[in-house]
Amino acid sequence: MDIVNNVVEDQVLDRAYAALADPTRRRLLEALRHGDARITDLAAPLPMTFAGVSRHVGVLESAGLVRREVRGREHWLSLQPDGLALAQRWINEQTEFWAVRTDALAERLRRKKGGQ
């Protein structure tokens, strides 16, 4: 992969993980697992102003995790299923990388212990 693609991927990952770093945004995503919802309905149970919720929604949109659709006068949100694909791929790569190394270390320690 070339450096330009790496930079773009880094930016996408940074936005996704920054969006997920906030508990309010995670709550919004969890609520959307049940289906599309109006922003006003998502905001109602949260202990903040509508403007505050709207800012959180903007972060989620920028990260590609949700999509906003205007239906008449209402703004609806839906999850973007591919929004976490790159983040999930990165986690899977790291998991595989470290699993191989920890397995190799465990084997080496077993051999060393058996040799003493």
PDB file of N, CA and C in Angstrom, residues 14-55:
ATOM      1  N   ASP A  14      -8.761   7.474  12.527  1.00  0.00           N
ATOM      2  CA  ASP A  14      -8.766   8.496  13.578  1.00  0.00           C
ATOM      3  C   ASP A  14     -10.170   9.027  13.820  1.00  0.00           C
ATOM      4  N   ARG A  15     -10.902   9.300  12.746  1.00  0.00           N
ATOM      5  CA  ARG A  15     -12.275   9.817  12.901  1.00  0.00           C
ATOM      6  C   ARG A  15     -13.187   8.776  13.546  1.00  0.00           C
ATOM      7  N   ALA A  16     -13.053   7.528  13.116  1.00  0.00           N
ATOM      8  CA  ALA A  16     -13.910   6.475  13.676  1.00  0.00           C
ATOM      9  C   ALA A  16     -13.633   6.276  15.160  1.00  0.00           C
ATOM     10  N   TYR A  17     -12.363   6.163  15.516  1.00  0.00           N
ATOM     11  CA  TYR A  17     -12.042   5.927  16.927  1.00  0.00           C
ATOM     12  C   TYR A  17     -12.326   7.150  17.786  1.00  0.00           C
ATOM     13  N   ALA A  18     -12.131   8.338  17.252  1.00  0.00           N
ATOM     14  CA  ALA A  18     -12.479   9.550  18.009  1.00  0.00           C
ATOM     15  C   ALA A  18     -13.982   9.601  18.252  1.00  0.00           C
ATOM     16  N   ALA A  19     -14.753   9.217  17.247  1.00  0.00           N
ATOM     17  CA  ALA A  19     -16.213   9.208  17.406  1.00  0.00           C
ATOM     18  C   ALA A  19     -16.630   8.190  18.460  1.00  0.00           C
ATOM     19  N   LEU A  20     -15.988   7.037  18.465  1.00  0.00           N
ATOM     20  CA  LEU A  20     -16.337   5.982  19.415  1.00  0.00           C
ATOM     21  C   LEU A  20     -15.820   6.251  20.824  1.00  0.00           C
ATOM     22  N   ALA A  21     -14.926   7.207  20.966  1.00  0.00           N
ATOM     23  CA  ALA A  21     -14.319   7.487  22.269  1.00  0.00           C
ATOM     24  C   ALA A  21     -15.279   8.145  23.248  1.00  0.00           C
ATOM     25  N   ASP A  22     -16.380   8.668  22.758  1.00  0.00           N
ATOM     26  CA  ASP A  22     -17.311   9.393  23.622  1.00  0.00           C
ATOM     27  C   ASP A  22     -18.515   8.518  23.980  1.00  0.00           C
ATOM     28  N   PRO A  23     -18.866   8.423  25.265  1.00  0.00           N
ATOM     29  CA  PRO A  23     -19.990   7.565  25.660  1.00  0.00           C
ATOM     30  C   PRO A  23     -21.341   8.018  25.100  1.00  0.00           C
ATOM     31  N   THR A  24     -21.534   9.308  24.923  1.00  0.00           N
ATOM     32  CA  THR A  24     -22.799   9.783  24.346  1.00  0.00           C
ATOM     33  C   THR A  24     -22.939   9.297  22.915  1.00  0.00           C
ATOM     34  N   ARG A  25     -21.867   9.370  22.152  1.00  0.00           N
ATOM     35  CA  ARG A  25     -21.929   8.913  20.762  1.00  0.00           C
ATOM     36  C   ARG A  25     -22.133   7.404  20.695  1.00  0.00           C
ATOM     37  N   ARG A  26     -21.521   6.675  21.617  1.00  0.00           N
ATOM     38  CA  ARG A  26     -21.751   5.224  21.637  1.00  0.00           C
ATOM     39  C   ARG A  26     -23.210   4.925  21.968  1.00  0.00           C
ATOM     40  N   ARG A  27     -23.810   5.694  22.875  1.00  0.00           N
ATOM     41  CA  ARG A  27     -25.232   5.499  23.197  1.00  0.00           C
ATOM     42  C   ARG A  27     -26.100   5.756  21.974  1.00  0.00           C
ATOM     43  N   LEU A  28     -25.767   6.794  21.221  1.00  0.00           N
ATOM     44  CA  LEU A  28     -26.532   7.091  20.007  1.00  0.00           C
ATOM     45  C   LEU A  28     -26.434   5.928  19.020  1.00  0.00           C
ATOM     46  N   LEU A  29     -25.234   5.399  18.838  1.00  0.00           N
ATOM     47  CA  LEU A  29     -25.056   4.261  17.931  1.00  0.00           C
ATOM     48  C   LEU A  29     -25.830   3.042  18.423  1.00  0.00           C
ATOM     49  N   GLU A  30     -25.795   2.803  19.718  1.00  0.00           N
ATOM     50  CA  GLU A  30     -26.538   1.666  20.268  1.00  0.00           C
ATOM     51  C   GLU A  30     -28.034   1.824  20.032  1.00  0.00           C
ATOM     52  N   ALA A  31     -28.541   3.033  20.196  1.00  0.00           N
ATOM     53  CA  ALA A  31     -29.971   3.275  19.963  1.00  0.00           C
ATOM     54  C   ALA A  31     -30.332   3.016  18.506  1.00  0.00           C
ATOM     55  N   LEU A  32     -29.423   3.327  17.600  1.00  0.00           N
ATOM     56  CA  LEU A  32     -29.696   3.146  16.173  1.00  0.00           C
ATOM     57  C   LEU A  32     -29.618   1.682  15.736  1.00  0.00           C
ATOM     58  N   ARG A  33     -29.107   0.817  16.589  1.00  0.00           N
ATOM     59  CA  ARG A  33     -29.084  -0.612  16.244  1.00  0.00           C
ATOM     60  C   ARG A  33     -30.494  -1.153  16.092  1.00  0.00           C
ATOM     61  N   HIS A  34     -31.465  -0.489  16.719  1.00  0.00           N
ATOM     62  CA  HIS A  34     -32.856  -0.934  16.652  1.00  0.00           C
ATOM     63  C   HIS A  34     -33.567  -0.409  15.411  1.00  0.00           C
ATOM     64  N   GLY A  35     -32.892   0.435  14.642  1.00  0.00           N
ATOM     65  CA  GLY A  35     -33.488   0.974  13.424  1.00  0.00           C
ATOM     66  C   GLY A  35     -33.323   2.478  13.343  1.00  0.00           C
ATOM     67  N   ASP A  36     -33.711   3.028  12.215  1.00  0.00           N
ATOM     68  CA  ASP A  36     -33.623   4.469  12.005  1.00  0.00           C
ATOM     69  C   ASP A  36     -34.392   5.200  13.100  1.00  0.00           C
ATOM     70  N   ALA A  37     -33.925   6.408  13.418  1.00  0.00           N
ATOM     71  CA  ALA A  37     -34.598   7.182  14.463  1.00  0.00           C
ATOM     72  C   ALA A  37     -34.452   8.666  14.176  1.00  0.00           C
ATOM     73  N   ARG A  38     -35.442   9.419  14.641  1.00  0.00           N
ATOM     74  CA  ARG A  38     -35.364  10.876  14.530  1.00  0.00           C
ATOM     75  C   ARG A  38     -34.363  11.389  15.561  1.00  0.00           C
ATOM     76  N   ILE A  39     -33.635  12.428  15.182  1.00  0.00           N
ATOM     77  CA  ILE A  39     -32.669  13.003  16.113  1.00  0.00           C
ATOM     78  C   ILE A  39     -33.371  13.474  17.380  1.00  0.00           C
ATOM     79  N   THR A  40     -34.566  14.039  17.245  1.00  0.00           N
ATOM     80  CA  THR A  40     -35.284  14.516  18.435  1.00  0.00           C
ATOM     81  C   THR A  40     -35.585  13.362  19.392  1.00  0.00           C
ATOM     82  N   ASP A  41     -35.911  12.190  18.874  1.00  0.00           N
ATOM     83  CA  ASP A  41     -36.174  11.037  19.735  1.00  0.00           C
ATOM     84  C   ASP A  41     -34.896  10.538  20.403  1.00  0.00           C
ATOM     85  N   LEU A  42     -33.801  10.572  19.670  1.00  0.00           N
ATOM     86  CA  LEU A  42     -32.525  10.147  20.240  1.00  0.00           C
ATOM     87  C   LEU A  42     -32.054  11.114  21.320  1.00  0.00           C
ATOM     88  N   ALA A  43     -32.361  12.398  21.131  1.00  0.00           N
ATOM     89  CA  ALA A  43     -31.902  13.425  22.065  1.00  0.00           C
ATOM     90  C   ALA A  43     -32.703  13.439  23.362  1.00  0.00           C
ATOM     91  N   ALA A  44     -33.965  13.044  23.297  1.00  0.00           N
ATOM     92  CA  ALA A  44     -34.871  13.181  24.452  1.00  0.00           C
ATOM     93  C   ALA A  44     -34.322  12.596  25.754  1.00  0.00           C
ATOM     94  N   PRO A  45     -33.799  11.370  25.768  1.00  0.00           N
ATOM     95  CA  PRO A  45     -33.350  10.813  27.054  1.00  0.00           C
ATOM     96  C   PRO A  45     -31.966  11.291  27.507  1.00  0.00           C
ATOM     97  N   LEU A  46     -31.280  12.030  26.670  1.00  0.00           N
ATOM     98  CA  LEU A  46     -29.913  12.431  27.004  1.00  0.00           C
ATOM     99  C   LEU A  46     -29.895  13.708  27.845  1.00  0.00           C
ATOM    100  N   PRO A  47     -28.994  13.782  28.817  1.00  0.00           N
ATOM    101  CA  PRO A  47     -28.924  14.947  29.702  1.00  0.00           C
ATOM    102  C   PRO A  47     -28.120  16.098  29.093  1.00  0.00           C
ATOM    103  N   MET A  48     -28.544  16.549  27.931  1.00  0.00           N
ATOM    104  CA  MET A  48     -27.854  17.669  27.278  1.00  0.00           C
ATOM    105  C   MET A  48     -28.826  18.359  26.339  1.00  0.00           C
ATOM    106  N   THR A  49     -28.405  19.502  25.843  1.00  0.00           N
ATOM    107  CA  THR A  49     -29.258  20.264  24.932  1.00  0.00           C
ATOM    108  C   THR A  49     -29.324  19.568  23.578  1.00  0.00           C
ATOM    109  N   PHE A  50     -30.323  19.944  22.810  1.00  0.00           N
ATOM    110  CA  PHE A  50     -30.442  19.418  21.458  1.00  0.00           C
ATOM    111  C   PHE A  50     -29.215  19.812  20.638  1.00  0.00           C
ATOM    112  N   ALA A  51     -28.722  21.041  20.850  1.00  0.00           N
ATOM    113  CA  ALA A  51     -27.525  21.495  20.125  1.00  0.00           C
ATOM    114  C   ALA A  51     -26.328  20.598  20.445  1.00  0.00           C
ATOM    115  N   GLY A  52     -26.212  20.178  21.693  1.00  0.00           N
ATOM    116  CA  GLY A  52     -25.123  19.281  22.075  1.00  0.00           C
ATOM    117  C   GLY A  52     -25.238  17.939  21.382  1.00  0.00           C
ATOM    118  N   VAL A  53     -26.442  17.407  21.342  1.00  0.00           N
ATOM    119  CA  VAL A  53     -26.670  16.132  20.651  1.00  0.00           C
ATOM    120  C   VAL A  53     -26.369  16.295  19.166  1.00  0.00           C
ATOM    121  N   SER A  54     -26.777  17.411  18.610  1.00  0.00           N
ATOM    122  CA  SER A  54     -26.541  17.668  17.191  1.00  0.00           C
ATOM    123  C   SER A  54     -25.042  17.688  16.875  1.00  0.00           C
ATOM    124  N   ARG A  55     -24.245  18.241  17.776  1.00  0.00           N
ATOM    125  CA  ARG A  55     -22.787  18.238  17.568  1.00  0.00           C
ATOM    126  C   ARG A  55     -22.256  16.799  17.576  1.00  0.00           C
TER     127      ARG A  55
END
